[in-house]
């Protein structure tokens, strides 16, 4: 069953295995809106559309996460690969597991979790992967579809060769998620300082519950800003409500 992606002067079709027709429209901000009647179809088309619009970024991210960036950008990626293979490697006393990329067990655990919580969970993961690979297959068949970023590399790649442009896998998804998770929580300096501050004034001889309450109720240290016209009316305010009486008296 074909899909139709509506955009100015552009229409593409075809992902094998869809259960029902799917349409994708791009809004004024060029964000795709997927409309489907089957959840598994939505995930398949999501993978297809993401790869179609962001294949280089996805490829770069998975290689960086799995310690294979040098395969894409040459020696400039060696230090990143060394860091990734050091940080994202399973530590184990079992020689059979030592050195295993952490994305492998993560992908297995993720699949098991989804399967346990949703009987159709495994189908969702497989559908997304199939959608990405459907676009990669189109690129292999028509190298003109290869994103321009690849042409800026020092070493040209041949998209028709799986070794140059590998298929996507569930392990790639797990690796990319783990890398993003790490990057979002890697500001260790500030977070360590916050922990020391809380440990100093939260307990012990310098404990000051009023000071701690004032600090917690203040504006969060990492503010987030939603896109224009996409407000979250139910989100809590950055500054909490009325000041407690104990603080007013202080």
PDB file of C-alpha atoms in Angstrom:
ATOM      1  CA  UNK A   1       0.000   0.000   0.000  1.00  0.00           C
ATOM      2  CA  UNK A   2       1.474   3.329  -1.007  1.00  0.00           C
ATOM      3  CA  UNK A   3       1.891   6.321   1.227  1.00  0.00           C
ATOM      4  CA  UNK A   4       1.604   9.870  -0.011  1.00  0.00           C
ATOM      5  CA  UNK A   5       3.750  12.630   1.428  1.00  0.00           C
ATOM      6  CA  UNK A   6       2.210  15.934   0.494  1.00  0.00           C
ATOM      7  CA  UNK A   7       4.612  18.779  -0.066  1.00  0.00           C
ATOM      8  CA  UNK A   8       4.950  21.437  -2.757  1.00  0.00           C
ATOM      9  CA  UNK A   9       5.466  19.617  -6.075  1.00  0.00           C
ATOM     10  CA  UNK A  10       6.504  16.440  -4.330  1.00  0.00           C
ATOM     11  CA  UNK A  11       4.898  13.036  -3.939  1.00  0.00           C
ATOM     12  CA  UNK A  12       6.516   9.761  -2.977  1.00  0.00           C
ATOM     13  CA  UNK A  13       5.035   6.367  -2.305  1.00  0.00           C
ATOM     14  CA  UNK A  14       5.564   2.847  -1.188  1.00  0.00           C
ATOM     15  CA  UNK A  15       6.408   1.036   2.017  1.00  0.00           C
ATOM     16  CA  UNK A  16       5.873  -2.699   1.793  1.00  0.00           C
ATOM     17  CA  UNK A  17       3.856  -4.280   4.573  1.00  0.00           C
ATOM     18  CA  UNK A  18       1.582  -1.400   5.540  1.00  0.00           C
ATOM     19  CA  UNK A  19      -1.809  -2.603   6.757  1.00  0.00           C
ATOM     20  CA  UNK A  20      -3.747   0.495   5.737  1.00  0.00           C
ATOM     21  CA  UNK A  21      -3.136   3.638   3.651  1.00  0.00           C
ATOM     22  CA  UNK A  22      -1.136   6.368   5.402  1.00  0.00           C
ATOM     23  CA  UNK A  23      -0.841  10.058   4.595  1.00  0.00           C
ATOM     24  CA  UNK A  24       1.840  12.500   5.690  1.00  0.00           C
ATOM     25  CA  UNK A  25       1.340  16.241   5.474  1.00  0.00           C
ATOM     26  CA  UNK A  26       3.940  18.887   6.237  1.00  0.00           C
ATOM     27  CA  UNK A  27       2.731  21.883   8.246  1.00  0.00           C
ATOM     28  CA  UNK A  28       3.850  25.495   7.929  1.00  0.00           C
ATOM     29  CA  UNK A  29       6.966  24.747  10.008  1.00  0.00           C
ATOM     30  CA  UNK A  30       7.888  21.833   7.729  1.00  0.00           C
ATOM     31  CA  UNK A  31       7.019  19.305  10.451  1.00  0.00           C
ATOM     32  CA  UNK A  32       5.494  16.048   9.169  1.00  0.00           C
ATOM     33  CA  UNK A  33       2.076  15.043  10.505  1.00  0.00           C
ATOM     34  CA  UNK A  34       1.393  11.340  10.039  1.00  0.00           C
ATOM     35  CA  UNK A  35      -2.207  10.167   9.747  1.00  0.00           C
ATOM     36  CA  UNK A  36      -2.902   6.456   9.981  1.00  0.00           C
ATOM     37  CA  UNK A  37      -5.470   4.010  11.302  1.00  0.00           C
ATOM     38  CA  UNK A  38      -2.973   1.400  12.538  1.00  0.00           C
ATOM     39  CA  UNK A  39      -0.317   2.231  15.136  1.00  0.00           C
ATOM     40  CA  UNK A  40       2.216  -0.089  13.541  1.00  0.00           C
ATOM     41  CA  UNK A  41       1.763   1.762  10.229  1.00  0.00           C
ATOM     42  CA  UNK A  42       2.475   5.086  11.928  1.00  0.00           C
ATOM     43  CA  UNK A  43       5.802   3.813  13.244  1.00  0.00           C
ATOM     44  CA  UNK A  44       6.787   2.378   9.894  1.00  0.00           C
ATOM     45  CA  UNK A  45       6.095   5.685   8.171  1.00  0.00           C
ATOM     46  CA  UNK A  46       7.792   7.577  11.014  1.00  0.00           C
ATOM     47  CA  UNK A  47      10.997   5.649  10.342  1.00  0.00           C
ATOM     48  CA  UNK A  48      10.647   6.230   6.612  1.00  0.00           C
ATOM     49  CA  UNK A  49      10.033   9.971   6.943  1.00  0.00           C
ATOM     50  CA  UNK A  50      12.800  10.488   9.495  1.00  0.00           C
ATOM     51  CA  UNK A  51      15.294   8.728   7.264  1.00  0.00           C
ATOM     52  CA  UNK A  52      14.042  10.601   4.232  1.00  0.00           C
ATOM     53  CA  UNK A  53      14.504  13.979   5.927  1.00  0.00           C
ATOM     54  CA  UNK A  54      17.429  13.270   8.284  1.00  0.00           C
ATOM     55  CA  UNK A  55      19.377  10.272   7.022  1.00  0.00           C
ATOM     56  CA  UNK A  56      22.826  11.799   7.466  1.00  0.00           C
ATOM     57  CA  UNK A  57      22.106  12.978  11.002  1.00  0.00           C
ATOM     58  CA  UNK A  58      20.739   9.547  11.928  1.00  0.00           C
ATOM     59  CA  UNK A  59      23.713   7.779  10.375  1.00  0.00           C
ATOM     60  CA  UNK A  60      26.190  10.119  12.072  1.00  0.00           C
ATOM     61  CA  UNK A  61      24.482   9.718  15.462  1.00  0.00           C
ATOM     62  CA  UNK A  62      24.347   5.923  15.409  1.00  0.00           C
ATOM     63  CA  UNK A  63      27.999   5.672  14.368  1.00  0.00           C
ATOM     64  CA  UNK A  64      29.041   8.115  17.094  1.00  0.00           C
ATOM     65  CA  UNK A  65      27.046   6.140  19.655  1.00  0.00           C
ATOM     66  CA  UNK A  66      28.467   2.784  18.581  1.00  0.00           C
ATOM     67  CA  UNK A  67      32.091   3.865  18.260  1.00  0.00           C
ATOM     68  CA  UNK A  68      32.136   3.664  14.471  1.00  0.00           C
ATOM     69  CA  UNK A  69      32.287   7.322  13.509  1.00  0.00           C
ATOM     70  CA  UNK A  70      35.762   7.008  11.987  1.00  0.00           C
ATOM     71  CA  UNK A  71      34.246   4.717   9.369  1.00  0.00           C
ATOM     72  CA  UNK A  72      32.326   7.759   8.137  1.00  0.00           C
ATOM     73  CA  UNK A  73      34.569  10.775   8.709  1.00  0.00           C
ATOM     74  CA  UNK A  74      38.029   9.224   8.958  1.00  0.00           C
ATOM     75  CA  UNK A  75      40.652  10.054  11.577  1.00  0.00           C
ATOM     76  CA  UNK A  76      38.629  13.004  12.888  1.00  0.00           C
ATOM     77  CA  UNK A  77      36.281  10.488  14.490  1.00  0.00           C
ATOM     78  CA  UNK A  78      38.890   8.346  16.252  1.00  0.00           C
ATOM     79  CA  UNK A  79      38.793  10.177  19.597  1.00  0.00           C
ATOM     80  CA  UNK A  80      34.995  10.035  19.642  1.00  0.00           C
ATOM     81  CA  UNK A  81      35.109   6.314  18.889  1.00  0.00           C
ATOM     82  CA  UNK A  82      37.603   5.732  21.695  1.00  0.00           C
ATOM     83  CA  UNK A  83      35.350   7.586  24.147  1.00  0.00           C
ATOM     84  CA  UNK A  84      32.207   5.779  22.999  1.00  0.00           C
ATOM     85  CA  UNK A  85      33.804   2.352  23.184  1.00  0.00           C
ATOM     86  CA  UNK A  86      35.111   3.162  26.655  1.00  0.00           C
ATOM     87  CA  UNK A  87      31.898   4.621  28.097  1.00  0.00           C
ATOM     88  CA  UNK A  88      29.293   2.560  26.271  1.00  0.00           C
ATOM     89  CA  UNK A  89      30.800  -0.886  26.787  1.00  0.00           C
ATOM     90  CA  UNK A  90      29.465  -3.558  29.135  1.00  0.00           C
ATOM     91  CA  UNK A  91      31.681  -4.145  32.152  1.00  0.00           C
ATOM     92  CA  UNK A  92      31.584  -7.784  33.090  1.00  0.00           C
ATOM     93  CA  UNK A  93      33.729 -10.388  34.808  1.00  0.00           C
ATOM     94  CA  UNK A  94      32.341 -12.858  32.333  1.00  0.00           C
ATOM     95  CA  UNK A  95      34.824 -12.992  29.419  1.00  0.00           C
ATOM     96  CA  UNK A  96      31.934 -13.762  27.086  1.00  0.00           C
ATOM     97  CA  UNK A  97      30.289 -10.394  27.877  1.00  0.00           C
ATOM     98  CA  UNK A  98      33.343  -8.188  28.411  1.00  0.00           C
ATOM     99  CA  UNK A  99      33.698  -5.595  25.701  1.00  0.00           C
ATOM    100  CA  UNK A 100      30.117  -5.977  24.444  1.00  0.00           C
ATOM    101  CA  UNK A 101      28.657  -2.644  23.260  1.00  0.00           C
ATOM    102  CA  UNK A 102      26.034  -1.596  25.796  1.00  0.00           C
ATOM    103  CA  UNK A 103      23.543  -0.915  22.981  1.00  0.00           C
ATOM    104  CA  UNK A 104      23.212  -4.677  22.364  1.00  0.00           C
ATOM    105  CA  UNK A 105      21.753  -5.626  25.772  1.00  0.00           C
ATOM    106  CA  UNK A 106      19.841  -2.331  25.848  1.00  0.00           C
ATOM    107  CA  UNK A 107      18.112  -3.208  22.596  1.00  0.00           C
ATOM    108  CA  UNK A 108      17.282  -6.671  23.928  1.00  0.00           C
ATOM    109  CA  UNK A 109      15.937  -5.267  27.220  1.00  0.00           C
ATOM    110  CA  UNK A 110      13.961  -2.605  25.396  1.00  0.00           C
ATOM    111  CA  UNK A 111      12.374  -5.193  23.125  1.00  0.00           C
ATOM    112  CA  UNK A 112      11.568  -7.420  26.096  1.00  0.00           C
ATOM    113  CA  UNK A 113      10.038  -4.513  28.020  1.00  0.00           C
ATOM    114  CA  UNK A 114       7.853  -3.485  25.108  1.00  0.00           C
ATOM    115  CA  UNK A 115       6.771  -7.064  24.468  1.00  0.00           C
ATOM    116  CA  UNK A 116       5.826  -7.468  28.147  1.00  0.00           C
ATOM    117  CA  UNK A 117       3.855  -4.224  28.322  1.00  0.00           C
ATOM    118  CA  UNK A 118       2.298  -4.417  24.863  1.00  0.00           C
ATOM    119  CA  UNK A 119       1.765  -7.618  22.878  1.00  0.00           C
ATOM    120  CA  UNK A 120       2.276  -5.613  19.712  1.00  0.00           C
ATOM    121  CA  UNK A 121       5.366  -3.840  20.985  1.00  0.00           C
ATOM    122  CA  UNK A 122       7.853  -5.911  19.065  1.00  0.00           C
ATOM    123  CA  UNK A 123       5.917  -5.213  15.875  1.00  0.00           C
ATOM    124  CA  UNK A 124       6.233  -1.468  16.537  1.00  0.00           C
ATOM    125  CA  UNK A 125      10.020  -1.649  16.906  1.00  0.00           C
ATOM    126  CA  UNK A 126      10.292  -3.800  13.800  1.00  0.00           C
ATOM    127  CA  UNK A 127       7.994  -1.467  11.847  1.00  0.00           C
ATOM    128  CA  UNK A 128      10.092   1.602  12.649  1.00  0.00           C
ATOM    129  CA  UNK A 129      13.274  -0.228  11.643  1.00  0.00           C
ATOM    130  CA  UNK A 130      11.641  -1.430   8.430  1.00  0.00           C
ATOM    131  CA  UNK A 131      10.536   2.110   7.617  1.00  0.00           C
ATOM    132  CA  UNK A 132      14.078   3.463   7.948  1.00  0.00           C
ATOM    133  CA  UNK A 133      15.434   0.646   5.826  1.00  0.00           C
ATOM    134  CA  UNK A 134      12.759   1.229   3.182  1.00  0.00           C
ATOM    135  CA  UNK A 135      14.229   4.673   2.595  1.00  0.00           C
ATOM    136  CA  UNK A 136      17.794   3.377   2.701  1.00  0.00           C
ATOM    137  CA  UNK A 137      16.801   0.866   0.006  1.00  0.00           C
ATOM    138  CA  UNK A 138      15.540   3.736  -2.166  1.00  0.00           C
ATOM    139  CA  UNK A 139      18.836   5.569  -1.707  1.00  0.00           C
ATOM    140  CA  UNK A 140      20.785   2.476  -2.712  1.00  0.00           C
ATOM    141  CA  UNK A 141      18.654   2.151  -5.833  1.00  0.00           C
ATOM    142  CA  UNK A 142      18.982   5.846  -6.652  1.00  0.00           C
ATOM    143  CA  UNK A 143      22.218   7.393  -5.298  1.00  0.00           C
ATOM    144  CA  UNK A 144      20.996  10.859  -6.285  1.00  0.00           C
ATOM    145  CA  UNK A 145      18.810  10.681  -3.156  1.00  0.00           C
ATOM    146  CA  UNK A 146      21.892  10.545  -0.930  1.00  0.00           C
ATOM    147  CA  UNK A 147      21.903  13.678   1.307  1.00  0.00           C
ATOM    148  CA  UNK A 148      24.351  16.383   0.344  1.00  0.00           C
ATOM    149  CA  UNK A 149      26.234  16.108   3.640  1.00  0.00           C
ATOM    150  CA  UNK A 150      27.772  12.846   2.488  1.00  0.00           C
ATOM    151  CA  UNK A 151      29.327  14.664  -0.450  1.00  0.00           C
ATOM    152  CA  UNK A 152      31.266  16.909   1.950  1.00  0.00           C
ATOM    153  CA  UNK A 153      33.141  13.975   3.478  1.00  0.00           C
ATOM    154  CA  UNK A 154      36.816  13.427   2.794  1.00  0.00           C
ATOM    155  CA  UNK A 155      36.115   9.858   1.760  1.00  0.00           C
ATOM    156  CA  UNK A 156      33.276   9.258  -0.661  1.00  0.00           C
ATOM    157  CA  UNK A 157      30.826   6.512   0.192  1.00  0.00           C
ATOM    158  CA  UNK A 158      28.956   4.301  -2.224  1.00  0.00           C
ATOM    159  CA  UNK A 159      25.332   4.015  -0.981  1.00  0.00           C
ATOM    160  CA  UNK A 160      24.823   0.895  -3.079  1.00  0.00           C
ATOM    161  CA  UNK A 161      27.280  -0.927  -0.803  1.00  0.00           C
ATOM    162  CA  UNK A 162      25.794  -2.020   2.543  1.00  0.00           C
ATOM    163  CA  UNK A 163      29.248  -1.689   4.093  1.00  0.00           C
ATOM    164  CA  UNK A 164      29.198   2.047   3.281  1.00  0.00           C
ATOM    165  CA  UNK A 165      25.552   2.639   4.209  1.00  0.00           C
ATOM    166  CA  UNK A 166      24.446  -0.177   6.552  1.00  0.00           C
ATOM    167  CA  UNK A 167      20.836  -1.070   7.227  1.00  0.00           C
ATOM    168  CA  UNK A 168      19.275   0.395  10.369  1.00  0.00           C
ATOM    169  CA  UNK A 169      18.720  -1.940  13.324  1.00  0.00           C
ATOM    170  CA  UNK A 170      17.093  -1.941  16.748  1.00  0.00           C
ATOM    171  CA  UNK A 171      20.602  -1.764  18.205  1.00  0.00           C
ATOM    172  CA  UNK A 172      21.164   1.507  16.314  1.00  0.00           C
ATOM    173  CA  UNK A 173      18.034   2.950  17.914  1.00  0.00           C
ATOM    174  CA  UNK A 174      19.138   1.859  21.393  1.00  0.00           C
ATOM    175  CA  UNK A 175      22.636   3.259  20.836  1.00  0.00           C
ATOM    176  CA  UNK A 176      21.358   6.640  19.645  1.00  0.00           C
ATOM    177  CA  UNK A 177      18.973   6.910  22.598  1.00  0.00           C
ATOM    178  CA  UNK A 178      21.745   6.025  25.065  1.00  0.00           C
ATOM    179  CA  UNK A 179      24.062   8.641  23.594  1.00  0.00           C
ATOM    180  CA  UNK A 180      21.390  11.355  23.781  1.00  0.00           C
ATOM    181  CA  UNK A 181      20.556  10.331  27.335  1.00  0.00           C
ATOM    182  CA  UNK A 182      24.216  10.628  28.270  1.00  0.00           C
ATOM    183  CA  UNK A 183      24.586  14.022  26.594  1.00  0.00           C
ATOM    184  CA  UNK A 184      21.535  15.372  28.412  1.00  0.00           C
ATOM    185  CA  UNK A 185      22.974  14.319  31.769  1.00  0.00           C
ATOM    186  CA  UNK A 186      26.692  14.839  31.214  1.00  0.00           C
ATOM    187  CA  UNK A 187      26.957  18.259  32.917  1.00  0.00           C
ATOM    188  CA  UNK A 188      28.576  16.594  35.884  1.00  0.00           C
ATOM    189  CA  UNK A 189      30.274  19.690  37.285  1.00  0.00           C
ATOM    190  CA  UNK A 190      27.141  21.703  37.979  1.00  0.00           C
ATOM    191  CA  UNK A 191      25.162  18.713  39.157  1.00  0.00           C
ATOM    192  CA  UNK A 192      27.939  17.737  41.549  1.00  0.00           C
ATOM    193  CA  UNK A 193      27.936  21.283  42.942  1.00  0.00           C
ATOM    194  CA  UNK A 194      24.155  21.118  43.419  1.00  0.00           C
ATOM    195  CA  UNK A 195      24.526  17.849  45.280  1.00  0.00           C
ATOM    196  CA  UNK A 196      27.233  19.244  47.553  1.00  0.00           C
ATOM    197  CA  UNK A 197      25.107  22.304  48.312  1.00  0.00           C
ATOM    198  CA  UNK A 198      22.106  20.142  49.199  1.00  0.00           C
ATOM    199  CA  UNK A 199      24.275  17.826  51.308  1.00  0.00           C
ATOM    200  CA  UNK A 200      25.734  20.787  53.204  1.00  0.00           C
ATOM    201  CA  UNK A 201      22.496  22.626  54.017  1.00  0.00           C
ATOM    202  CA  UNK A 202      20.089  19.704  53.928  1.00  0.00           C
ATOM    203  CA  UNK A 203      21.564  17.855  56.895  1.00  0.00           C
ATOM    204  CA  UNK A 204      24.274  18.044  59.523  1.00  0.00           C
ATOM    205  CA  UNK A 205      25.408  21.034  61.632  1.00  0.00           C
ATOM    206  CA  UNK A 206      24.737  23.535  58.833  1.00  0.00           C
ATOM    207  CA  UNK A 207      21.261  22.206  58.051  1.00  0.00           C
ATOM    208  CA  UNK A 208      18.910  25.036  57.161  1.00  0.00           C
ATOM    209  CA  UNK A 209      15.487  23.811  55.946  1.00  0.00           C
ATOM    210  CA  UNK A 210      14.349  27.363  55.168  1.00  0.00           C
ATOM    211  CA  UNK A 211      17.337  27.955  52.918  1.00  0.00           C
ATOM    212  CA  UNK A 212      16.824  24.605  51.228  1.00  0.00           C
ATOM    213  CA  UNK A 213      13.105  25.327  50.710  1.00  0.00           C
ATOM    214  CA  UNK A 214      13.917  28.713  49.187  1.00  0.00           C
ATOM    215  CA  UNK A 215      16.458  27.155  46.851  1.00  0.00           C
ATOM    216  CA  UNK A 216      14.128  24.369  45.722  1.00  0.00           C
ATOM    217  CA  UNK A 217      11.264  26.788  45.144  1.00  0.00           C
ATOM    218  CA  UNK A 218      13.354  29.163  43.069  1.00  0.00           C
ATOM    219  CA  UNK A 219      13.476  29.169  39.278  1.00  0.00           C
ATOM    220  CA  UNK A 220      14.738  25.844  37.995  1.00  0.00           C
ATOM    221  CA  UNK A 221      18.437  25.874  37.005  1.00  0.00           C
ATOM    222  CA  UNK A 222      17.742  24.499  33.519  1.00  0.00           C
ATOM    223  CA  UNK A 223      14.703  26.369  32.153  1.00  0.00           C
ATOM    224  CA  UNK A 224      12.907  24.964  29.130  1.00  0.00           C
ATOM    225  CA  UNK A 225      11.117  27.016  26.540  1.00  0.00           C
ATOM    226  CA  UNK A 226       8.305  25.489  24.467  1.00  0.00           C
ATOM    227  CA  UNK A 227       7.960  26.477  20.804  1.00  0.00           C
ATOM    228  CA  UNK A 228       5.809  29.488  19.995  1.00  0.00           C
ATOM    229  CA  UNK A 229       2.076  28.722  20.024  1.00  0.00           C
ATOM    230  CA  UNK A 230       2.774  25.299  21.532  1.00  0.00           C
ATOM    231  CA  UNK A 231       2.332  26.184  25.184  1.00  0.00           C
ATOM    232  CA  UNK A 232       1.666  23.619  27.850  1.00  0.00           C
ATOM    233  CA  UNK A 233      -1.129  25.168  29.968  1.00  0.00           C
ATOM    234  CA  UNK A 234      -0.990  22.361  32.503  1.00  0.00           C
ATOM    235  CA  UNK A 235       2.724  22.659  33.165  1.00  0.00           C
ATOM    236  CA  UNK A 236       3.800  23.972  36.617  1.00  0.00           C
ATOM    237  CA  UNK A 237       5.051  27.566  36.830  1.00  0.00           C
ATOM    238  CA  UNK A 238       8.778  28.184  37.084  1.00  0.00           C
ATOM    239  CA  UNK A 239       8.274  29.896  40.444  1.00  0.00           C
ATOM    240  CA  UNK A 240       6.163  28.113  43.052  1.00  0.00           C
ATOM    241  CA  UNK A 241       3.144  29.553  44.840  1.00  0.00           C
ATOM    242  CA  UNK A 242       2.899  31.675  48.003  1.00  0.00           C
ATOM    243  CA  UNK A 243       5.891  31.849  50.307  1.00  0.00           C
ATOM    244  CA  UNK A 244       5.343  29.822  53.512  1.00  0.00           C
ATOM    245  CA  UNK A 245       4.801  31.716  56.770  1.00  0.00           C
ATOM    246  CA  UNK A 246       8.093  30.421  58.183  1.00  0.00           C
ATOM    247  CA  UNK A 247       9.975  32.063  55.340  1.00  0.00           C
ATOM    248  CA  UNK A 248       8.027  35.326  55.652  1.00  0.00           C
ATOM    249  CA  UNK A 249       8.887  35.564  59.345  1.00  0.00           C
ATOM    250  CA  UNK A 250      12.508  34.866  58.623  1.00  0.00           C
TER     251      UNK A 250
END
